[in-house]
mmCIF file of C-alpha atoms and ligand atoms in Angstrom:
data_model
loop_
_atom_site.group_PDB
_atom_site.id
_atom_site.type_symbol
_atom_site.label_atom_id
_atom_site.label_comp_id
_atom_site.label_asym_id
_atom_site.label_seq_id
_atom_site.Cartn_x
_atom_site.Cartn_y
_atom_site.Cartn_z
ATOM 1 C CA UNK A 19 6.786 -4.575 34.641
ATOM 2 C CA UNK A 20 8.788 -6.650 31.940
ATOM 3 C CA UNK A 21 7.792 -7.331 28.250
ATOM 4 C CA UNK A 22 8.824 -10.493 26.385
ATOM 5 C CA UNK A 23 7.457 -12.363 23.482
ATOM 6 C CA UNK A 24 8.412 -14.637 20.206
ATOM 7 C CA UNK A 25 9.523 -13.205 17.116
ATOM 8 C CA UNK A 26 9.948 -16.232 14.282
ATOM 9 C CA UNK A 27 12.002 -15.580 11.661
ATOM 10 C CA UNK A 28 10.633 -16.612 8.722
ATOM 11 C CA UNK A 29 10.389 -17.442 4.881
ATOM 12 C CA UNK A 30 11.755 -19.407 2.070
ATOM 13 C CA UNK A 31 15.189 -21.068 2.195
ATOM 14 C CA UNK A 32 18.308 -19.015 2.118
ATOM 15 C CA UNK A 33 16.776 -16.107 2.589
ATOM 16 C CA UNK A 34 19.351 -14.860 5.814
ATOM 17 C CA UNK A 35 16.937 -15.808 8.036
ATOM 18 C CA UNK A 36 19.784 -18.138 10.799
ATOM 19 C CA UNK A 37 22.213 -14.773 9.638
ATOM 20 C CA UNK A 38 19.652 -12.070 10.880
ATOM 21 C CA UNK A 39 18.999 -14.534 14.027
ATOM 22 C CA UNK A 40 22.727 -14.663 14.898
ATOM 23 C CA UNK A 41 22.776 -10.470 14.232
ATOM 24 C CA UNK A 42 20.263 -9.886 16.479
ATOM 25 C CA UNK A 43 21.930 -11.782 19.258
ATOM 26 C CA UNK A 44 25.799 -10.778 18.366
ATOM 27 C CA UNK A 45 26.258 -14.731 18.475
ATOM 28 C CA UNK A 46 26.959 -17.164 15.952
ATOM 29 C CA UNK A 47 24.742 -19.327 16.844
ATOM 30 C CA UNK A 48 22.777 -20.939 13.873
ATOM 31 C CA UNK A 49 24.617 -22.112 10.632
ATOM 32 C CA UNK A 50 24.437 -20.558 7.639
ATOM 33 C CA UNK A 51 25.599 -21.493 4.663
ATOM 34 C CA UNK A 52 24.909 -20.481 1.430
ATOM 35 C CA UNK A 53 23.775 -23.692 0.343
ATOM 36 C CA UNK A 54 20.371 -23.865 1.192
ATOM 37 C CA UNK A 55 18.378 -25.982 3.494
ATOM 38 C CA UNK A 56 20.726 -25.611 6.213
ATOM 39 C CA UNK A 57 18.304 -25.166 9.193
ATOM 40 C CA UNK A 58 16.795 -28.334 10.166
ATOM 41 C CA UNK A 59 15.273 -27.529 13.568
ATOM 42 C CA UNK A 60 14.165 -24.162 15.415
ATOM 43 C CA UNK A 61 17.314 -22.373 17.049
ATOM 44 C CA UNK A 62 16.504 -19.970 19.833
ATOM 45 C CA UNK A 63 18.471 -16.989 20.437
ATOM 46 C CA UNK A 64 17.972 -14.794 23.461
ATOM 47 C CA UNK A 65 18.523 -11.105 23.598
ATOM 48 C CA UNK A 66 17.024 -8.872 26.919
ATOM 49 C CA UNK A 67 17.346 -5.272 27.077
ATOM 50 C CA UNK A 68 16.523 -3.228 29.837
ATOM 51 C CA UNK A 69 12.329 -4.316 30.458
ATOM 52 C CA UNK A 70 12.089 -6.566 27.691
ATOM 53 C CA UNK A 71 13.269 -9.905 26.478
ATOM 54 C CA UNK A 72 12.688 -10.848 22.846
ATOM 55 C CA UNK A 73 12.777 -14.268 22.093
ATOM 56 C CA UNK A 74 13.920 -14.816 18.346
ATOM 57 C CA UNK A 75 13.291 -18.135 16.528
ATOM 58 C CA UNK A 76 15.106 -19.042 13.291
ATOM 59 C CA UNK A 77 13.149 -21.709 11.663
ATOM 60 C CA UNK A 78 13.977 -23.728 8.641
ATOM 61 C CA UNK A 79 12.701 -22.586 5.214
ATOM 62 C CA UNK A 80 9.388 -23.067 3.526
ATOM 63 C CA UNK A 81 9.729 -25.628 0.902
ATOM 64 C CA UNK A 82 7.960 -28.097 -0.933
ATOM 65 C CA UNK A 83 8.629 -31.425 0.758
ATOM 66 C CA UNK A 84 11.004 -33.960 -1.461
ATOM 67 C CA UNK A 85 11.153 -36.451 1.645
ATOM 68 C CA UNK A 86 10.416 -37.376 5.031
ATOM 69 C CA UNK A 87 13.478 -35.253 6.509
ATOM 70 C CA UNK A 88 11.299 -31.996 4.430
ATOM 71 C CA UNK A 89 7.944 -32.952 5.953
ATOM 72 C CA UNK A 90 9.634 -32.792 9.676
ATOM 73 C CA UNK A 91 11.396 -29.602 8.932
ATOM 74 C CA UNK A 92 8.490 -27.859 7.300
ATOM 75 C CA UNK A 93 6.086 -28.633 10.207
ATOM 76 C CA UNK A 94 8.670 -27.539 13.123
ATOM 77 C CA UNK A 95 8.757 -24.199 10.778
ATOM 78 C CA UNK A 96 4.960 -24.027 10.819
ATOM 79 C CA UNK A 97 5.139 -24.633 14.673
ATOM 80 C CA UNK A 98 6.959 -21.990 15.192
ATOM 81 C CA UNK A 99 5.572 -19.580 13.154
ATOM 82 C CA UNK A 100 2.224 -20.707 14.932
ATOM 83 C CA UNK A 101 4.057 -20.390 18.343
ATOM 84 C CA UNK A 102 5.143 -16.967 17.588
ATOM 85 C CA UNK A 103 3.701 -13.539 18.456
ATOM 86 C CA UNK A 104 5.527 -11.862 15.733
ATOM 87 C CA UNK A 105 6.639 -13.171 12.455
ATOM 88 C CA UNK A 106 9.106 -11.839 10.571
ATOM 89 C CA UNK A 107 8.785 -12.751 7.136
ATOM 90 C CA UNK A 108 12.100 -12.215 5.554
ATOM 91 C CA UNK A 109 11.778 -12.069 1.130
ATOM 92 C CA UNK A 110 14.272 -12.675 -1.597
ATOM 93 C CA UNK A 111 16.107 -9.390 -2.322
ATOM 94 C CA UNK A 112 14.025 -7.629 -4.599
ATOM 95 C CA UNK A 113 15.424 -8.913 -8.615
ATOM 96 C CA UNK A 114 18.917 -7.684 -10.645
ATOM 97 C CA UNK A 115 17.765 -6.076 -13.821
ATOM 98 C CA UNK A 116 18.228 -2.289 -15.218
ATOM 99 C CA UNK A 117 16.123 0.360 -14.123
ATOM 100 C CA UNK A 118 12.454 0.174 -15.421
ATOM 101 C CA UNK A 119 12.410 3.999 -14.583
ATOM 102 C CA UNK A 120 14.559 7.094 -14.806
ATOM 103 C CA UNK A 121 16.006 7.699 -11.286
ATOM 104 C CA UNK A 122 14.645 10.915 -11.578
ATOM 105 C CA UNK A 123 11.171 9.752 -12.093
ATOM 106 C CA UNK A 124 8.873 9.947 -8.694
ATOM 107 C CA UNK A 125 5.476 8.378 -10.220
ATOM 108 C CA UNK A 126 4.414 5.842 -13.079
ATOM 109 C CA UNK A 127 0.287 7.649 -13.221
ATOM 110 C CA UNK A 128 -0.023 10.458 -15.412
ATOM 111 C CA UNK A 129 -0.917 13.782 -13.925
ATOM 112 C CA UNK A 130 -5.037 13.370 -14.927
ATOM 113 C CA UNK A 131 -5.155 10.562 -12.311
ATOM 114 C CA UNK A 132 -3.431 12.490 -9.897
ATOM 115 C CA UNK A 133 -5.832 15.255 -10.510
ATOM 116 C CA UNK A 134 -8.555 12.906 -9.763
ATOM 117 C CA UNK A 135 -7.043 11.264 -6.425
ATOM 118 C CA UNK A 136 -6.510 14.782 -5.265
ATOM 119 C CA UNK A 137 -10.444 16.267 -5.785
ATOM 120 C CA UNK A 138 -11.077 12.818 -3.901
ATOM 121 C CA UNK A 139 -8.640 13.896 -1.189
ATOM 122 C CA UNK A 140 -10.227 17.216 -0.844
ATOM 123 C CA UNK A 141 -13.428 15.450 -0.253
ATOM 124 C CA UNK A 142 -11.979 13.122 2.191
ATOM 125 C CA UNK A 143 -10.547 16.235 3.995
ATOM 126 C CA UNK A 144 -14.154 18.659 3.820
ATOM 127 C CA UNK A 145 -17.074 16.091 3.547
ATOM 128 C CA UNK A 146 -18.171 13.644 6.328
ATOM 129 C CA UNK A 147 -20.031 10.688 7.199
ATOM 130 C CA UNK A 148 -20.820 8.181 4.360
ATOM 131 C CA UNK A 149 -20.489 11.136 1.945
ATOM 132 C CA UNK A 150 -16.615 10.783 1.347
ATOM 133 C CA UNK A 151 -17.258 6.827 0.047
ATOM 134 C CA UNK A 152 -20.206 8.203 -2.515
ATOM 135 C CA UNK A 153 -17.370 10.364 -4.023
ATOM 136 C CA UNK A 154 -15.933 9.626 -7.337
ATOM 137 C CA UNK A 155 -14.017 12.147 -9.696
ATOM 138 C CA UNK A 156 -13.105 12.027 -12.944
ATOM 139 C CA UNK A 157 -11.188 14.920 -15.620
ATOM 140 C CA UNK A 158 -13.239 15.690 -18.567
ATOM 141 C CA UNK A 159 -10.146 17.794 -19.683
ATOM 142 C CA UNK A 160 -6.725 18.508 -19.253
ATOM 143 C CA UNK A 161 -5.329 20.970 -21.033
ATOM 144 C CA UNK A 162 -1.236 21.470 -20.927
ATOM 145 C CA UNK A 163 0.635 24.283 -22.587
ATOM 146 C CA UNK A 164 -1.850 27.282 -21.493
ATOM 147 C CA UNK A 165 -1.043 29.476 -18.331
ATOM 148 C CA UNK A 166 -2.912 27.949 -15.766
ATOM 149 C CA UNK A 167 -3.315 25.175 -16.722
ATOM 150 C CA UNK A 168 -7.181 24.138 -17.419
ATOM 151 C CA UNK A 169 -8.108 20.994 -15.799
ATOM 152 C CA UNK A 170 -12.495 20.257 -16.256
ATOM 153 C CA UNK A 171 -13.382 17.684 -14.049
ATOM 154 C CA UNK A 172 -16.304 16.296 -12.311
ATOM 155 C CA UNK A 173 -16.976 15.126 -8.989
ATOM 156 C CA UNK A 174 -19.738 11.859 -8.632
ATOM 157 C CA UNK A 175 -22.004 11.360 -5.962
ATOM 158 C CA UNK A 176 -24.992 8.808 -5.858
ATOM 159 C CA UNK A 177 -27.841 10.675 -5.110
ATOM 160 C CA UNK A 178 -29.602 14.261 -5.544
ATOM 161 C CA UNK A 179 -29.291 15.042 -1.856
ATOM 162 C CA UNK A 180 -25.584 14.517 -1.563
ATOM 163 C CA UNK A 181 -25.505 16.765 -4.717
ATOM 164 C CA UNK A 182 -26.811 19.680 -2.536
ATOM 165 C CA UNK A 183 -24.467 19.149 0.494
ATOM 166 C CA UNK A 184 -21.596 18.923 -1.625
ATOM 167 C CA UNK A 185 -22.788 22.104 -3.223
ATOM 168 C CA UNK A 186 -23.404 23.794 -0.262
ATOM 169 C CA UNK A 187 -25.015 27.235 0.664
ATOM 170 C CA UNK A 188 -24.549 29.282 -2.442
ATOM 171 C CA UNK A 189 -21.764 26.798 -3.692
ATOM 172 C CA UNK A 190 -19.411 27.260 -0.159
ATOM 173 C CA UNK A 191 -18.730 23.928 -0.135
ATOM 174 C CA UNK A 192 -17.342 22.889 -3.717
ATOM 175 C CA UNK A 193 -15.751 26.305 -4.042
ATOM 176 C CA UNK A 194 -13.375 24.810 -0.755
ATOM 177 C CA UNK A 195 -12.983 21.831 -1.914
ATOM 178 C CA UNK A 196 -11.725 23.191 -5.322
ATOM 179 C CA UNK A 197 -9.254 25.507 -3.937
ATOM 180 C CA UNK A 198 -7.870 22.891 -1.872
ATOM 181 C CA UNK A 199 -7.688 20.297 -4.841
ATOM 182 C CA UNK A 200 -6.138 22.823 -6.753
ATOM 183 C CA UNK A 201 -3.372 23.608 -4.441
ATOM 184 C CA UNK A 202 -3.372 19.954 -4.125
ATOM 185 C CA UNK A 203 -2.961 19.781 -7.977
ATOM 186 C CA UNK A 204 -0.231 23.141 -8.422
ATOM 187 C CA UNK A 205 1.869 21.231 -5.767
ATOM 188 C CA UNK A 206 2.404 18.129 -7.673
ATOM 189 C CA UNK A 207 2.429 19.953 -11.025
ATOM 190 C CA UNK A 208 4.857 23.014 -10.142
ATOM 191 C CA UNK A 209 2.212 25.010 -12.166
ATOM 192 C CA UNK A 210 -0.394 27.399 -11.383
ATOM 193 C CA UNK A 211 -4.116 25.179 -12.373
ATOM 194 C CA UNK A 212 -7.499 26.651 -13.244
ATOM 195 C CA UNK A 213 -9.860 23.971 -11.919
ATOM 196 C CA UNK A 214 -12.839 23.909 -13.303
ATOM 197 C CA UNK A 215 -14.880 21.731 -10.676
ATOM 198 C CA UNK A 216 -18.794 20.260 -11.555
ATOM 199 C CA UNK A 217 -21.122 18.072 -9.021
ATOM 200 C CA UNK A 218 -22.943 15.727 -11.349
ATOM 201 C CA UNK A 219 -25.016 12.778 -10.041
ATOM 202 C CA UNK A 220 -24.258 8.851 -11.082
ATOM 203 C CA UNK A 221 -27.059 6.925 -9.375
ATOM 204 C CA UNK A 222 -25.342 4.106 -7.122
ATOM 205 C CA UNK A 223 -22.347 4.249 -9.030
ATOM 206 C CA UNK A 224 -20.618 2.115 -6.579
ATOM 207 C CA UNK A 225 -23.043 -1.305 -6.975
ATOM 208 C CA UNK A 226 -23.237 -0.464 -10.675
ATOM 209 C CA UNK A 227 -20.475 -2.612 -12.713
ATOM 210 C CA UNK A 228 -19.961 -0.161 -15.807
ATOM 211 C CA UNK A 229 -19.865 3.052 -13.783
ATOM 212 C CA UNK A 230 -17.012 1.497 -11.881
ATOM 213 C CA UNK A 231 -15.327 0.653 -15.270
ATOM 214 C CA UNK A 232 -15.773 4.124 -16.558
ATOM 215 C CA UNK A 233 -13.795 5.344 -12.951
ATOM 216 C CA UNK A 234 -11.666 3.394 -14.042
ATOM 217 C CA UNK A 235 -12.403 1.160 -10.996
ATOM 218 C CA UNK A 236 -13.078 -1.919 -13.301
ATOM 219 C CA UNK A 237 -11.886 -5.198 -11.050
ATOM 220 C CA UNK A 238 -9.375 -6.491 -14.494
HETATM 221 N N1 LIG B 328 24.435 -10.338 0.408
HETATM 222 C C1 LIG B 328 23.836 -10.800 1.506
HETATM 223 N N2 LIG B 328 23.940 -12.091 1.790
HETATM 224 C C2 LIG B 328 23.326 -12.544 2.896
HETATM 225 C C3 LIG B 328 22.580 -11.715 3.749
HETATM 226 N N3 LIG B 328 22.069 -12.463 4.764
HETATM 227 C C4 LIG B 328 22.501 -13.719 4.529
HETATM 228 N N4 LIG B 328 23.276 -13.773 3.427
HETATM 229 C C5 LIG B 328 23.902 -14.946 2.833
HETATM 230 O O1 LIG B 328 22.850 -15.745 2.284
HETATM 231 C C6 LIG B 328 23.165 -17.129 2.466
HETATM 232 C C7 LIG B 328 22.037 -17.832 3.222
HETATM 233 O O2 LIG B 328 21.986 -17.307 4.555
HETATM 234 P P1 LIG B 328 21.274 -18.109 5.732
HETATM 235 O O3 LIG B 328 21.284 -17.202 6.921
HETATM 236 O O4 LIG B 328 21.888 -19.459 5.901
HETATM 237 O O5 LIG B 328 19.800 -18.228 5.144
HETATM 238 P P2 LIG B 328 18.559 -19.090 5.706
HETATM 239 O O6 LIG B 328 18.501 -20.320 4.889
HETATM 240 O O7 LIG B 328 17.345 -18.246 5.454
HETATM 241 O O8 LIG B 328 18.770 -19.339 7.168
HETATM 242 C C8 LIG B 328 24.481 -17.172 3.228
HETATM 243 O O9 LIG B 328 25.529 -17.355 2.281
HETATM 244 C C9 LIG B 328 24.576 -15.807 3.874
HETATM 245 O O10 LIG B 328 25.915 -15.413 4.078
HETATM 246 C C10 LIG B 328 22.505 -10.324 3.413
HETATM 247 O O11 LIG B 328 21.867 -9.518 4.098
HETATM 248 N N5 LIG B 328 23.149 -9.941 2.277
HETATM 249 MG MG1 LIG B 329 18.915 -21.096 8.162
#
């Protein structure tokens, strides 16, 4: 049994798209140039290994049409893109500029929201069905500089009987889902974390616009 199919390269003009095309075939076989607008029509190249033959399409770039020679170049790009069973949609290079961040930096959130993603991760893990999607957390407190370090948070649900499962018999189930959130929590913090974990009901927090704003789930 062979494989073969279409893969368009595509995107905006000058981009590398004709370069990748004539890397993936070890051919030069569409111009480049660093002008751009080079590509005017579709150039196949070919490249079969073993079961399977790709088909590669470079395709001139996106642009707004200036003139008639723009309109015919942009629609043979669409064909092919509409031909295609991949598309590869080559950017820009990402933009020249200093650092925003110190290299040494791994996340822009502070450690509360962390806290809360992981207590929602927990639940994601140890509660099932529709239950996990009820499930909204929020930190109360967060207190650094003590040994551990005491987080008070509360988990959300929507109604009084999802209270009781997250509960559990004689509290089994919350007192899991803490530990793991806390380990969750120590992990990411390198410190040891008291957690100090309430169930609290917020009727139908998820249709209701300022609950979600509180959760910080507001839409802007
Ligand atoms: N630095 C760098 N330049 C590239 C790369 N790929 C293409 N180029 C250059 O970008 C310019 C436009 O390339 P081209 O393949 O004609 O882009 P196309 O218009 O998307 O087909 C040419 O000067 C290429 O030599 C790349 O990966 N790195
Ligand atoms: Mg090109």
């Amino acid at each position: 049994m062979t494989r073969c199919g279409t893969i368009v390269l595509a995107g905006r003009p000058n981009v590398g798209k004709s370069t990748l095309l004539n890397a993936l075939v070890g051919e030069h076989l569409a111009i480049v140039s660093p002008k751009p607008q080079s590509t005017r029509l579709p150039v196949i190249g070919l490249l079969t290994k073993d079961d399977t033959q790709y088909i590669f399409t470079d395709s001139p770039g996106l642009l707004e049409p200036e003139y008639q020679l723009h309109e015919v170049m942009r629609a043979a790009a669409l064909r092919a893109i509409d031909d295609a069973e991949v598309i590869a949609h080559l950017h820009p290079p990402l933009p020249e500029g200093p650092f925003h961040y110190d290299p040494d930096e791994l996340a822009t959130q502070p450690m509360r929201f962390f806290a809360a993603e992981f207590i929602r991760e927990a639940a994601f893990e140890q509660l099932h069905e529709e239950l996990p999607y009820s499930v909204a957390s929020e930190i109360d407190e967060f207190r650094e500089g003590v040994e551990p370090v005491y987080i008070r948070a509360v988990l959300y649900v929507e109604r009084d009987s999802q209270k009781g499962i997250v509960i559990g018999e004689g509290g089994r189930t919350i007192k899991a889902l803490g530990a793991a959130a806390r380990a969750k929590i120590e992990a990411l913090l390198g410190q040891r974390v008291f957690l100090d974990l309430h169930v609290k009901v917020l009727p139908k927090w998820r249709r209701n616009e300022p609950a979600l704003k509180r959760l910080g789930y507001a839409a802007s």
